[in-house]
Structures are given as C-alpha cells and as structure tokens.
XYZ file of C-alpha atoms in Angstrom:
690
model
C 6.322 -13.918 -35.332
C 5.447 -12.019 -32.513
C 3.019 -9.301 -32.770
C 3.678 -5.885 -31.365
C 1.417 -5.462 -28.297
C 2.094 -1.801 -27.791
C 2.313 -1.923 -24.025
C 3.132 1.681 -24.063
C -0.220 2.522 -24.888
C -1.685 1.123 -21.666
C 0.710 3.408 -19.704
C 0.121 6.469 -21.447
C -3.572 6.477 -21.744
C -4.023 7.426 -18.036
C -1.239 9.836 -18.334
C -3.231 11.513 -21.186
C -6.176 11.721 -19.206
C -4.429 13.066 -16.266
C -2.668 15.902 -18.498
C -6.230 16.747 -20.169
C -7.936 17.162 -17.055
C -5.114 18.719 -14.946
C -4.297 21.270 -17.835
C -7.732 21.951 -19.356
C -10.361 20.255 -16.562
C -11.142 23.630 -14.915
C -12.686 25.190 -17.955
C -14.601 21.734 -18.521
C -18.285 20.836 -17.352
C -18.355 18.002 -14.949
C -19.659 15.659 -17.416
C -16.572 16.461 -19.689
C -14.099 15.948 -16.781
C -15.734 12.575 -15.970
C -15.636 11.568 -19.646
C -11.964 12.147 -19.876
C -11.307 10.436 -16.807
C -13.495 7.389 -16.832
C -12.812 7.431 -20.777
C -8.933 7.045 -20.740
C -8.875 4.700 -17.977
C -11.478 2.376 -19.602
C -9.320 2.503 -22.660
C -6.468 1.344 -20.866
C -8.531 -1.531 -19.521
C -9.637 -2.519 -22.885
C -6.242 -2.327 -24.429
C -5.285 -4.636 -21.406
C -7.905 -7.360 -22.372
C -6.609 -7.247 -25.924
C -3.436 -7.887 -24.622
C -4.558 -10.557 -22.342
C -6.176 -12.222 -25.584
C -3.047 -12.069 -27.521
C -0.836 -13.301 -24.523
C -1.325 -17.135 -25.356
C -0.237 -16.656 -29.120
C 3.274 -15.158 -27.931
C 6.202 -16.850 -29.539
C 8.316 -15.864 -26.597
C 7.506 -14.991 -22.759
C 8.411 -12.740 -21.215
C 7.897 -10.423 -23.829
C 9.910 -7.050 -23.790
C 8.861 -3.920 -25.666
C 12.005 -1.560 -25.564
C 11.040 1.713 -26.459
C 14.336 3.830 -26.265
C 17.817 3.807 -24.195
C 17.527 5.617 -20.874
C 20.727 5.723 -18.651
C 23.985 4.795 -19.929
C 27.151 5.094 -17.607
C 30.245 2.857 -18.309
C 28.895 -0.752 -18.445
C 25.731 -0.011 -16.780
C 22.714 0.704 -18.943
C 19.172 0.759 -18.262
C 16.400 1.183 -21.131
C 13.031 2.516 -20.993
C 11.218 -0.658 -21.642
C 8.179 -2.769 -20.644
C 8.162 -6.482 -19.607
C 5.367 -8.613 -19.839
C 4.841 -12.131 -18.455
C 2.143 -14.098 -16.486
C 2.639 -12.072 -13.227
C 2.795 -8.534 -14.972
C -0.394 -9.720 -16.918
C -2.291 -10.721 -13.783
C -1.151 -7.421 -12.271
C -2.178 -5.370 -15.234
C -5.718 -6.692 -15.563
C -6.268 -5.962 -11.692
C -4.740 -2.491 -11.747
C -6.732 -1.349 -14.948
C -10.207 -3.378 -14.296
C -10.538 -2.581 -10.643
C -9.431 1.068 -11.274
C -11.688 1.638 -14.175
C -14.654 0.624 -11.651
C -13.343 2.981 -9.149
C -13.401 5.673 -11.781
C -16.907 4.910 -12.613
C -18.204 4.887 -8.994
C -16.122 8.369 -8.376
C -18.529 10.020 -11.037
C -21.408 9.755 -8.553
C -19.492 9.937 -5.261
C -17.552 13.046 -5.994
C -20.293 14.900 -7.826
C -21.053 17.500 -5.128
C -17.545 17.988 -4.114
C -14.951 20.770 -5.325
C -11.941 20.213 -7.255
C -13.663 17.596 -9.555
C -11.224 17.912 -12.378
C -8.240 17.732 -10.003
C -9.557 14.575 -8.261
C -9.773 12.835 -11.842
C -6.623 14.166 -12.916
C -4.934 12.510 -9.855
C -6.746 9.243 -10.193
C -5.574 8.919 -13.617
C -2.181 10.052 -12.618
C -2.207 6.948 -9.917
C -3.079 4.313 -12.403
C -0.266 5.575 -14.831
C 2.576 5.462 -12.229
C 1.181 1.870 -10.866
C 1.109 0.637 -14.507
C 4.764 1.858 -14.942
C 5.698 -0.060 -11.846
C 3.826 -3.256 -13.027
C 5.147 -3.281 -16.528
C 8.704 -1.895 -15.702
C 11.644 -3.988 -17.345
C 14.114 -3.176 -14.618
C 14.266 -2.219 -11.085
C 15.197 1.439 -12.104
C 12.094 1.850 -13.971
C 10.011 -0.005 -11.331
C 11.323 2.635 -8.549
C 9.953 5.529 -11.098
C 6.426 4.015 -10.658
C 7.365 3.168 -7.065
C 7.996 6.957 -6.124
C 5.180 8.124 -8.568
C 2.318 6.148 -6.643
C 3.980 7.727 -3.653
C 3.492 11.114 -4.951
C -0.046 10.175 -6.320
C -1.098 8.944 -2.871
C 0.260 12.181 -1.056
C -1.962 14.186 -3.456
C -4.989 12.226 -3.232
C -5.090 11.352 0.665
C -4.464 15.031 0.968
C -7.081 16.015 -1.392
C -9.336 18.045 0.995
C -6.166 20.026 1.747
C -8.201 22.729 3.886
C -8.269 20.096 6.502
C -5.323 19.921 8.650
C -6.141 16.327 9.286
C -6.041 15.422 5.432
C -2.879 17.417 4.771
C -1.113 15.904 7.570
C -2.121 12.432 6.541
C -0.648 13.024 3.064
C 2.555 14.216 4.494
C 2.668 11.286 6.919
C 1.994 8.791 4.009
C 4.829 10.756 2.110
C 7.416 10.428 4.789
C 6.870 7.079 6.135
C 7.084 5.505 2.700
C 10.581 7.311 2.348
C 12.068 5.130 4.997
C 10.962 2.102 2.994
C 12.272 3.686 -0.507
C 15.711 4.042 1.511
C 16.121 0.485 1.773
C 15.017 -0.154 -1.764
C 17.732 2.334 -2.908
C 20.266 0.606 -1.026
C 19.088 -2.670 -2.389
C 19.452 -1.334 -6.170
C 23.011 -0.162 -5.375
C 24.031 -3.774 -4.144
C 22.655 -5.117 -7.178
C 24.452 -2.676 -9.710
C 27.795 -3.145 -7.583
C 27.621 -6.934 -7.930
C 25.657 -7.549 -10.946
C 26.182 -4.053 -13.179
C 22.610 -4.415 -14.168
C 19.302 -3.903 -12.942
C 17.113 -5.476 -15.947
C 15.108 -8.452 -14.822
C 15.159 -10.579 -17.674
C 17.767 -11.620 -20.490
C 20.925 -13.773 -20.081
C 22.580 -10.903 -18.437
C 19.721 -9.804 -16.415
C 19.602 -9.807 -12.429
C 17.527 -13.295 -12.390
C 19.626 -15.051 -14.670
C 22.667 -14.171 -12.594
C 21.202 -14.885 -9.561
C 20.200 -18.134 -10.547
C 23.691 -19.176 -10.892
C 24.324 -18.458 -7.057
C 24.034 -21.183 -4.668
C 21.071 -20.946 -1.910
C 22.305 -19.231 1.247
C 21.492 -21.816 3.569
C 24.719 -21.596 5.723
C 24.084 -17.874 6.599
C 23.410 -14.477 5.295
C 25.439 -13.257 1.883
C 24.733 -10.969 -0.632
C 21.394 -12.365 -1.758
C 20.014 -12.154 1.735
C 21.335 -8.682 2.057
C 19.600 -7.410 -1.190
C 16.472 -9.482 -0.426
C 16.158 -7.826 3.267
C 16.727 -4.242 1.756
C 13.986 -4.692 -0.832
C 11.669 -6.024 1.971
C 12.246 -2.846 3.829
C 10.894 -1.053 0.700
C 7.949 -3.429 0.641
C 7.069 -2.931 4.271
C 6.497 0.835 3.847
C 4.507 0.361 0.492
C 2.587 -2.434 1.583
C 2.138 -1.089 5.422
C 3.657 -3.917 7.299
C 5.336 -3.614 10.786
C 6.759 -1.274 11.671
C 5.975 1.068 8.743
C 2.143 0.579 8.522
C 1.125 3.664 10.447
C 0.467 5.903 7.372
C -2.385 3.645 6.032
C -5.247 4.039 8.684
C -4.533 7.735 8.436
C -5.060 7.772 4.652
C -8.685 7.209 5.372
C -8.707 11.320 5.074
C -8.904 11.117 1.585
C -12.169 10.590 -0.391
C -13.704 6.861 -0.103
C -12.810 6.209 -3.846
C -9.140 7.028 -3.136
C -9.135 4.431 -0.362
C -10.630 1.901 -2.467
C -7.855 2.665 -5.163
C -4.929 2.613 -2.686
C -6.110 -0.506 -0.761
C -7.016 -2.760 -3.908
C -5.481 -1.786 -7.111
C -2.512 0.214 -6.575
C -0.115 1.556 -3.879
C -0.270 -1.164 -0.974
C -0.005 -4.147 -3.731
C 3.362 -2.658 -4.799
C 5.226 -4.069 -2.001
C 3.627 -7.597 -2.670
C 4.211 -7.636 -6.236
C 7.761 -6.422 -5.906
C 8.636 -9.352 -3.801
C 6.958 -11.805 -6.050
C 8.879 -10.414 -8.986
C 12.027 -10.750 -7.046
C 11.294 -14.438 -5.944
C 14.597 -15.737 -7.655
C 16.481 -13.914 -5.007
C 14.088 -14.410 -1.867
C 13.718 -18.020 -2.733
C 17.702 -18.412 -2.395
C 17.646 -16.800 1.015
C 15.914 -18.712 3.881
C 16.786 -16.164 6.213
C 15.089 -13.450 4.276
C 12.062 -15.577 3.673
C 11.777 -16.191 7.239
C 11.970 -12.574 8.040
C 9.233 -11.691 5.735
C 6.819 -14.639 6.830
C 7.137 -13.732 10.620
C 6.759 -9.961 9.785
C 3.502 -10.652 7.658
C 2.091 -13.155 10.238
C 2.681 -10.609 13.290
C 1.128 -7.652 11.120
C -1.810 -9.750 10.167
C -2.545 -10.504 13.977
C -1.528 -7.063 15.183
C -3.854 -5.075 12.769
C -6.848 -7.858 13.049
C -6.520 -7.088 16.720
C -6.936 -3.234 16.365
C -9.774 -3.563 13.734
C -12.032 -5.208 16.397
C -11.975 -2.310 18.351
C -12.522 0.458 16.077
C -15.750 2.249 15.505
C -15.093 3.916 12.084
C -16.590 1.873 9.307
C -13.396 3.094 7.024
C -10.962 2.539 9.799
C -11.996 -0.847 10.157
C -11.559 -1.769 6.527
C -8.215 -0.024 6.650
C -6.939 -2.377 9.486
C -8.256 -4.929 7.408
C -6.414 -4.190 4.901
C -3.117 -4.238 6.709
C -4.030 -7.751 7.953
C -4.711 -9.109 4.688
C -1.482 -7.656 3.290
C 0.174 -9.268 6.234
C -1.316 -12.823 4.643
C -0.027 -11.919 1.398
C 3.383 -11.108 2.855
C 3.559 -14.309 4.753
C 2.610 -16.360 1.688
C 5.845 -14.784 -0.107
C 7.638 -15.698 3.089
C 6.904 -19.190 2.848
C 7.959 -18.992 -0.931
C 4.150 -19.479 -1.914
C 4.368 -16.515 -4.185
C 1.470 -17.531 -6.377
C -0.694 -17.777 -3.441
C 0.158 -14.441 -2.328
C -0.561 -12.858 -5.694
C -3.902 -14.926 -5.736
C -4.788 -13.434 -2.347
C -3.873 -10.083 -3.967
C -6.230 -10.462 -6.741
C -9.235 -11.957 -4.745
C -8.457 -9.040 -2.004
C -8.846 -6.273 -4.862
C -12.093 -7.574 -5.624
C -13.856 -7.810 -2.229
C -11.521 -5.114 -0.683
C -12.543 -2.215 -3.620
C -16.141 -3.772 -3.058
C -16.079 -3.183 0.592
C -14.806 0.367 0.463
C -16.828 1.442 -2.287
C -19.883 -0.005 -0.271
C -18.903 1.700 2.909
C -18.713 4.773 0.683
C -22.263 3.992 -0.215
C -23.055 3.872 3.395
C -21.527 7.175 4.077
C -23.286 8.547 1.066
C -26.604 7.482 2.353
C -26.016 9.124 5.985
C -24.684 12.316 4.566
C -21.283 11.680 5.647
C -21.501 9.538 8.876
C -18.882 7.172 9.395
C -19.333 6.129 12.775
C -20.958 2.779 13.207
C -22.626 3.473 16.515
C -24.765 6.055 14.699
C -25.600 3.371 12.163
C -28.025 0.318 12.325
C -31.060 -0.923 10.500
C -29.532 -0.073 6.971
C -30.510 -3.196 5.336
C -34.010 -2.121 4.505
C -33.098 1.350 3.628
C -30.227 0.735 1.105
C -30.989 -3.092 0.296
C -28.801 -3.158 -2.871
C -25.757 -1.593 -0.649
C -26.612 -4.234 1.976
C -26.548 -7.231 -0.544
C -23.059 -6.239 -2.156
C -21.541 -5.602 1.264
C -22.836 -8.902 2.412
C -21.173 -10.645 -0.692
C -17.993 -8.946 0.230
C -17.949 -9.438 4.081
C -18.594 -13.230 3.538
C -15.585 -13.273 0.874
C -13.162 -11.449 3.183
C -14.155 -13.882 6.165
C -13.534 -16.810 4.121
C -16.663 -18.759 3.652
C -16.839 -21.166 0.707
C -17.220 -21.146 -2.150
C -16.172 -17.352 -2.320
C -13.410 -15.663 -3.610
C -11.568 -15.070 -0.257
C -11.957 -18.528 0.909
C -9.915 -20.228 -1.683
C -7.002 -17.578 -1.575
C -6.770 -17.645 2.020
C -7.106 -21.318 2.525
C -4.206 -21.788 0.067
C -2.025 -19.513 2.022
C -2.844 -21.221 5.395
C -2.144 -24.719 3.732
C 1.148 -23.351 2.609
C 2.021 -21.761 5.907
C 1.609 -25.219 7.409
C 3.345 -27.170 4.555
C 6.015 -25.265 3.014
C 9.761 -26.630 3.686
C 11.111 -23.009 2.592
C 11.764 -21.935 6.133
C 12.970 -25.357 7.647
C 16.459 -24.568 7.059
C 16.551 -21.597 9.327
C 13.591 -22.549 12.007
C 12.395 -26.218 11.429
C 8.937 -27.336 11.230
C 7.905 -25.395 14.414
C 7.789 -22.262 12.756
C 5.298 -23.456 10.113
C 2.775 -24.653 12.763
C 3.258 -21.373 14.741
C 2.637 -19.376 11.686
C -0.255 -21.259 10.741
C -1.721 -21.083 14.206
C -1.430 -17.291 14.111
C -3.020 -17.028 10.747
C -5.944 -19.148 11.781
C -6.331 -17.084 14.794
C -6.213 -13.845 12.497
C -8.876 -15.614 10.120
C -11.291 -15.926 13.241
C -10.627 -12.384 14.397
C -11.050 -11.071 10.610
C -14.625 -12.971 10.400
C -15.459 -11.350 13.850
C -14.707 -7.864 13.083
C -16.195 -8.079 9.692
C -19.422 -9.363 10.881
C -19.452 -6.705 13.801
C -19.213 -3.979 10.972
C -22.080 -6.075 9.284
C -24.365 -6.052 12.284
C -23.647 -2.690 13.585
C -24.326 -0.915 10.252
C -27.346 -3.090 8.764
C -29.129 -4.793 11.583
C -30.932 -3.658 14.578
C -32.547 -0.204 14.655
C -31.374 2.890 13.069
C -29.466 4.778 15.604
C -28.697 7.989 13.550
C -32.024 9.871 13.832
C -30.739 11.980 16.769
C -27.842 13.139 14.528
C -30.152 14.851 12.164
C -29.266 18.333 11.758
C -26.121 17.820 13.346
C -23.266 19.515 11.911
C -20.970 17.087 10.481
C -18.118 19.073 8.827
C -14.831 17.485 8.323
C -16.369 14.029 7.418
C -14.369 11.829 4.841
C -17.314 12.625 2.129
C -15.859 16.232 2.084
C -17.768 19.343 3.601
C -19.140 20.439 0.320
C -21.503 17.303 0.442
C -23.435 18.771 3.275
C -24.860 21.393 1.080
C -27.123 19.206 -0.914
C -28.578 17.653 2.125
C -29.898 14.228 2.153
C -32.550 13.738 4.987
C -33.496 9.869 5.548
C -30.874 7.332 4.482
C -31.079 6.446 0.778
C -29.831 4.252 -1.986
C -27.192 5.489 -3.923
C -27.321 6.328 -7.856
C -26.551 3.372 -10.332
C -23.546 5.164 -11.592
C -22.241 4.177 -7.889
C -24.244 0.816 -7.664
C -23.136 -0.797 -10.971
C -19.492 -0.879 -10.118
C -20.546 -2.739 -6.448
C -22.441 -5.248 -8.383
C -19.759 -6.103 -10.605
C -17.220 -6.155 -7.965
C -19.825 -8.377 -5.800
C -19.924 -10.988 -8.752
C -16.102 -11.060 -8.924
C -15.792 -11.389 -5.069
C -18.073 -14.560 -5.443
C -16.520 -16.180 -8.206
C -13.195 -14.690 -8.811
C -11.511 -17.380 -6.634
C -12.794 -20.402 -8.746
C -9.647 -20.137 -10.773
C -7.576 -21.178 -7.979
C -9.532 -24.353 -6.595
C -6.922 -26.765 -5.471
C -6.672 -30.430 -6.059
C -7.689 -31.157 -2.755
C -10.821 -29.778 -3.243
C -11.653 -31.146 -6.693
C -10.112 -28.237 -8.766
C -7.050 -27.674 -11.032
C -5.559 -24.530 -9.465
C -5.272 -22.853 -12.959
C -3.881 -19.657 -11.239
C -0.967 -21.349 -9.804
C -0.302 -23.198 -12.959
C -0.578 -20.146 -15.219
C 2.090 -18.485 -12.854
C 4.205 -21.440 -12.431
C 6.752 -20.367 -15.239
C 7.471 -16.866 -13.441
C 8.364 -18.747 -10.101
C 12.032 -19.823 -10.535
C 13.152 -23.374 -9.711
C 13.919 -23.210 -6.212
C 10.317 -22.714 -4.969
C 9.055 -24.952 -7.659
C 10.815 -27.855 -6.130
C 9.087 -27.301 -3.043
C 7.316 -30.565 -2.218
C 4.400 -28.764 -0.635
C 4.112 -26.611 -3.696
C 3.478 -29.777 -5.840
C 0.208 -30.951 -7.168
C -0.523 -34.160 -8.967
C 0.869 -33.389 -12.440
C 3.166 -30.941 -11.274
C 6.726 -31.966 -12.245
C 8.088 -31.605 -8.636
C 5.106 -33.580 -7.165
C 5.638 -36.607 -4.682
C 5.906 -39.729 -6.432
C 4.336 -41.789 -3.511
C 0.619 -42.019 -3.952
C 0.552 -42.624 0.021
C 2.291 -39.101 0.495
C -0.087 -37.429 -1.954
C -3.167 -38.979 -0.364
C -1.690 -37.970 3.300
C -1.479 -34.324 1.909
C -4.858 -34.311 0.353
C -6.232 -35.371 3.930
C -4.199 -33.058 5.829
C -5.234 -30.128 3.433
C -8.895 -30.901 3.830
C -8.472 -30.908 7.797
C -6.894 -27.523 7.711
C -9.633 -26.322 5.283
C -12.274 -27.589 7.937
C -10.351 -25.737 10.567
C -10.371 -22.615 8.326
C -14.064 -22.570 7.656
C -14.735 -23.385 11.317
C -12.755 -20.359 12.430
C -14.717 -17.984 10.067
C -17.848 -19.682 11.552
C -16.855 -18.980 15.042
C -16.046 -15.499 14.282
C -19.537 -14.952 12.740
C -21.112 -16.586 15.961
C -19.410 -14.301 18.451
C -20.400 -11.378 16.218
C -23.933 -12.530 16.173
C -24.016 -13.092 19.856
C -22.180 -9.744 20.785
C -23.980 -7.559 18.371
C -27.325 -9.097 17.845
C -28.392 -11.586 20.448
C -26.819 -9.960 23.549
C -26.041 -6.367 22.889
C -25.625 -5.628 26.271
C -22.360 -7.741 26.370
C -19.939 -5.668 24.467
C -20.361 -2.972 27.084
C -19.732 -5.336 29.846
C -16.697 -6.995 28.116
C -14.993 -3.635 27.481
C -15.585 -2.564 31.263
C -14.422 -5.920 32.190
C -11.057 -5.606 30.126
C -10.480 -1.948 31.184
C -6.763 -1.083 29.943
C -6.368 -3.856 27.703
C -9.536 -2.809 25.742
C -8.404 0.744 25.843
C -4.978 -0.240 24.572
C -6.448 -2.121 21.618
C -9.107 0.641 21.018
C -6.170 3.356 20.978
C -4.028 1.114 18.489
C -1.480 0.259 21.237
C -0.119 3.765 21.384
C 2.032 3.081 18.259
C 1.555 6.642 16.893
C 2.174 7.930 20.307
C 5.280 6.054 20.728
C 6.543 7.208 17.323
C 5.474 10.657 18.010
C 7.497 10.792 21.345
C 10.538 8.329 20.118
C 10.973 9.832 16.620
C 9.009 12.800 15.745
C 9.609 14.848 18.748
C 13.552 14.368 18.759
C 13.679 15.023 15.216
C 11.801 18.170 15.496
C 13.865 19.186 18.534
C 16.856 18.027 16.750
C 16.053 20.125 13.656
C 14.883 23.326 15.643
C 17.677 23.390 18.153
C 20.626 21.820 16.396
C 20.129 22.281 12.769
C 17.932 25.481 12.696
C 19.239 27.732 15.801
C 22.393 25.852 16.270
C 23.937 25.362 12.492
C 21.687 27.619 10.548
C 21.237 30.562 12.700
C 24.170 30.299 14.897
C 27.037 28.876 12.525
C 26.048 30.031 9.078
C 24.224 33.221 9.624
C 26.366 33.823 12.606
C 29.392 33.706 10.574
C 27.906 35.788 7.904
C 26.599 38.117 10.289
C 29.668 38.440 12.366
C 32.168 38.937 9.156
C 29.535 41.815 8.002
C 29.412 43.227 11.597
C 33.318 42.978 11.669
C 33.559 44.777 8.608
C 31.202 47.372 9.516
C 33.278 48.013 12.875
C 36.381 48.160 10.768
C 35.036 50.464 8.364
C 33.502 52.516 11.189
C 37.090 53.111 12.610
C 38.567 54.070 9.448
C 35.748 56.371 8.758
C 36.908 58.122 11.930
C 40.252 58.896 10.118
C 38.540 60.954 7.665
C 37.880 63.977 10.181
C 38.969 66.698 7.938
C 41.547 67.982 10.365
C 45.102 68.379 8.826
C 46.844 67.998 12.199
C 45.146 64.651 12.642
C 46.076 63.554 8.891
C 49.762 64.491 9.718
C 49.830 62.553 13.058
C 48.459 59.646 10.883
C 51.052 60.023 8.212
C 53.702 60.146 10.843
C 52.355 57.297 12.975
C 52.333 55.156 9.444
C 55.918 56.413 8.547
C 57.243 55.082 12.024
C 55.482 51.855 11.644
C 57.139 51.405 8.075
C 60.491 52.558 9.770
C 60.208 50.258 12.683
C 59.263 47.297 10.265
C 62.247 47.764 8.200
C 64.773 48.127 11.218
C 63.196 44.829 12.317
C 63.915 43.068 9.046
C 67.487 44.394 9.102
C 68.339 43.223 12.562
C 67.004 39.666 11.596
C 69.448 39.753 8.860
C-alpha cells in the first residue's frame, strides 16, 4: 500500500510562514519574526527529508497526490496535484535544504536592516512558489509557480525600494522575464491544441503522448516548435543569451536574496523545466542543438565579463550565468542528469560563495569593491577557509563537488551523439573546446577574486569614515558601525561551514565509472529520462542497459574520458596559475595589460555594451512609441480628443440654442416663422418627389 506523503505540507509550510510574518510580523520582535521565518522553512526541509526516506518504499513512482480539480473546460482538465519522482525529489531537497540555510544566515545578516518582517515574509513566499513549481503535476500549475518566483524575485530584488537602482533592478527582472514567459505560454497553448492536456504523467499525459511520436530528424515539427517555445521561457528564468541582463542587476537585493536566487530558486527553474520536458526535447535534435549552442555561448560570454568586474557580487553573478550555461549545454546534448547534477553541486558552492561574500561585505561595513579589500585571510579566517572551499569547488579541482559535475558535462559535450543528426561530430568538439576554455576562465576569475579579497595588504584603510550609503548591505547597516574588519557571528558562519562541507563531498554521489565510481546520481535519475536519451551510447556505462557490448569500445571510451579529465584539471590549474601570476606575483601586470588591450578591455569591463544596446534598440523606441503614439497619439489625441470634441460640440450647440432664449417676443415669432417655413418647404419637397 502506498503511504500518503502529504506533499502539500512541504508547499504550504513556507506559505504559512509568509502569511504570519506578512500580516502580523510588524508587531513581532525580531526574534519572533526570525523564528517564524526559519521555523517554517526548516519544517518544510524536515518534511522533505521524511519524504526522501519513504521514497524508496513507494509502490509506484511517479507518485501523484491530487488535492482537487482545478480547471475544467470541455475535454481539458487540470488538477491541483503534486508529482513526485526522482527528479522532483532532488529539486525538493535542494530548494528546501539550501533555502533553509539561507534563512538561518539571514537572521544575522539582516539584523540591522529595516523591514525585517517583510524580508522573511518574502523569503518564505519565494520558497512556496519554487516548491509549487518543482512539485507541480502539470505545466499549468508549474506556470503558477513560475510566475510566482518572478513576483517574489521582484519583491526581493527591489527590497531596498527607496533606492532607484534597486527599484529599477526589480522592474528589469520582472519585465525581462515576461518575454520568456510569453514563449512558455505559447508552448502550453500548442500542447493543449494538439494533446488536449498539460498533465505530465499518466497514460493520457503529455509525456505518454509524446513518446508515441517519432524523433524529428527530418526537420522541425510540432515537438521542435513546443521545445523551442519552452526554451524561450527557460532562457528568461535561467538568464541565458539574450535574456540574461536582469541577473547582474539583481545584485541590488540583499546578499541572502542573491544566494537564494542564484542557488536554490529562480534561475534553476529553467534548467529544471527543460529536464522535466526531456521526452519532448530528446525527440527534437534541432531544439537540442539550439539549447546546446545557447548554453555554450552564454557560458563563455559571461565568463569573459566576469574576468573584468571589480564588484565581488557581480563577479559571482556572471559566474552564475556562466555555470547556468554549462547546465543548459548539458541538457542540449541530452545529458539531463549531468545538468541536474551540476545544478545540485552549483547550489552548494554558489550559495556558499554568495553568503561568504556577504560575510566579507559585512566585515567591511558594506564594501563590495575588491580593489578596496585584500589581506582579509587573517582578519576573517573562517570566512576565508569556507570561501576557499567554494572557490576550488567551482574551479573544478578534484575531488570537490564542482569537479565531478563539470567534468561529466565536458565528457557528454564531447561524446554525446544527440546533436549529430543536425551538425555532425564537429559541433561536439567545438562545444567541448569552448566549455574547456570557459573552465579556464572560470578558474581565473574566481582565483582573481580570491587573491584580491584575501591576500596582500588590506587596501580599505583609506576608506574608513567614507560615506558608503547605497551599498548592497542596506543603508541602515551603517548605523551600527564596524571599525576594523571582523568575523561574522556564528548564526552566519554555521550555514557557511555546512555549505562548505557539501561543496567538498556533494559531488561524490556522481563519481563516474571511468574514475572508479558508480555514478549513483545518474542511475537514480535514469528512470526519469525517457528512452531516446537513454539509448545514447555516450550515456551508457558498464551495467547500463544501453552500454556498448564491445569491451574494446568501453576501454577506448574510458581512456578518452581520462584524457578529457586531465585536460579539465589542467585548465583549472592554468587559471589558478594566471591569477597567481597577475594578482600575487606580478601585481603590476594587470594595469599594463589593461592599458595594452585598451578598447577591448573597456568593452569587456563594460559588459560589451549590451545594456546600452538594449536601451537604444528596445527601451527607448518602446518609450518613444508609448509616449508619442499610444499616449499622445491614441490616448490623448484620439480617445480623449474624441470625447473632448464631442463635449465641445455639445457645448457649442447648447451655446447656440441658449441664444434663442432671449426673452424677445419678436425673436420668438421670427424663429417660429422660420421653423414653419422649413416644415412647409420640406413637405413641398416630399410632394414634388412623389
């Protein structure tokens, strides 16, 4: 008998926390607000752990929990139901686990900020919508969570709403994501039109219907159209080219918000949605090719920008975009489990890096410019060591978590045959080469951050006493004053230590066979990946149903994977070497190099002027169209003008008629005679016509 897992509890607990703090938190002391915010998110995590322990005993997976009918129109029906399988279980644990640690950290980080209750209410609300998205049984309910995380991100990015930059960043995130949402909506409309349902599972569900259709190798068809439209939605949420521009500006929100958006919610939604929709994507090589190319280019593009940023949070923001590009590329080569594996390990070390950056910012009273840091490894040693773990993990050094997940993506990019019907093997090698170069750049800019922040002499002394209102930690933070750099309280450090441990060992569940492991993570997710991708030879490992039968082929693959692993580690080491050379050994070189590169460096530093391009090509024309055509032309000129002209005409007629009421008897007699003459003339005219 299948036990009732009560999945609704996991979703509703954060909502209850948001409601309590949102409605009553203003009257609570800060300790009570923190207890509610942390308590409800912790309870959701605890129940998710209970569900995980019971998962292996389920008689049927996927497990569906239908709460109530939701929408019914003709033959179409969508239920309010939750869906649990291996993929949603991984996401459930990541969202609740990492989200809970961020809540704990926020208790200390936001202690001196205004709007304390509002902040925790928004955090809980963010988790509620993300959990709705993850556990949704159909695309429609997923879209509710999808839009909800957009709303919550708008509220949290613009949390310091008195600052124009924060308010504008919130609006930018909201508007850019609406572009992607338009694609998501069109994809759902196509599914309804052709399948009559938006349910994932079941014999009449989308995936069962799609599995009966052939792979579209001959050209683009329905599955390609739906997949590309869903991909447009994913590019918005997961900040891929060309819709990535909102994510760097999202740094205007408090640092815990950045950690939550970049690690556990929002940006992972697009990756999850593509992995969830793998039955469709795997039957469209064209859509897979587009996804892989976009992901690869995004990874490289963002990594180059990250090399030239001086704001510690912006470096991490572009790093997130780049790593999301890796995940996108993994999904594009039909290695969905590799993409989700990197999503999980990235959640550990990116949350760690953002929260550690917040600890640095906290220690420096809000300073975010790395050029004003340095020498902090002795002043904040715990923060230094946990950030060291995160830096080595994201750079891909073995045996840390980022090494295994990134290495698996590189291997799949090289070997997956998913794109060969469209582009041949050449595209595989090109994707791998760009991804390897991106790995080198990632290692370089992360160790650049590491050396600038923690090594050398402290360069922030001259800043003491300088006004630093407007920094990301919130203006109210200035009031309590810090003096010399100091370590954060344990309420902030404890989550960092736990995340550092996960950043070290979190990837050991996915050690591939070539490196002596069994890749339990891939095996765990295998039932979620439908046959088209399971049958790919590159996805097969010894013991896998689709594994090559020839031992010589297996040995060749193993040797090749080893060679690629060596190249990957070499790229990470090379990045560390260049960062050491430029920011420790020869600190005079960066200035000379930037002077030599001139305009090229300026273009990278200024983010290739993409924001300026959008402002010129999209924002200003839209503002001009709205101002001169829709407002002044249609609204004021046509609509208001018509109404005003009608009123003016009525006024003129009334004014003329008013003059007839003069009180002069001879005038009245004249008007009567004129009227009678008119009536008489009209009757004569009618008589003549007959």
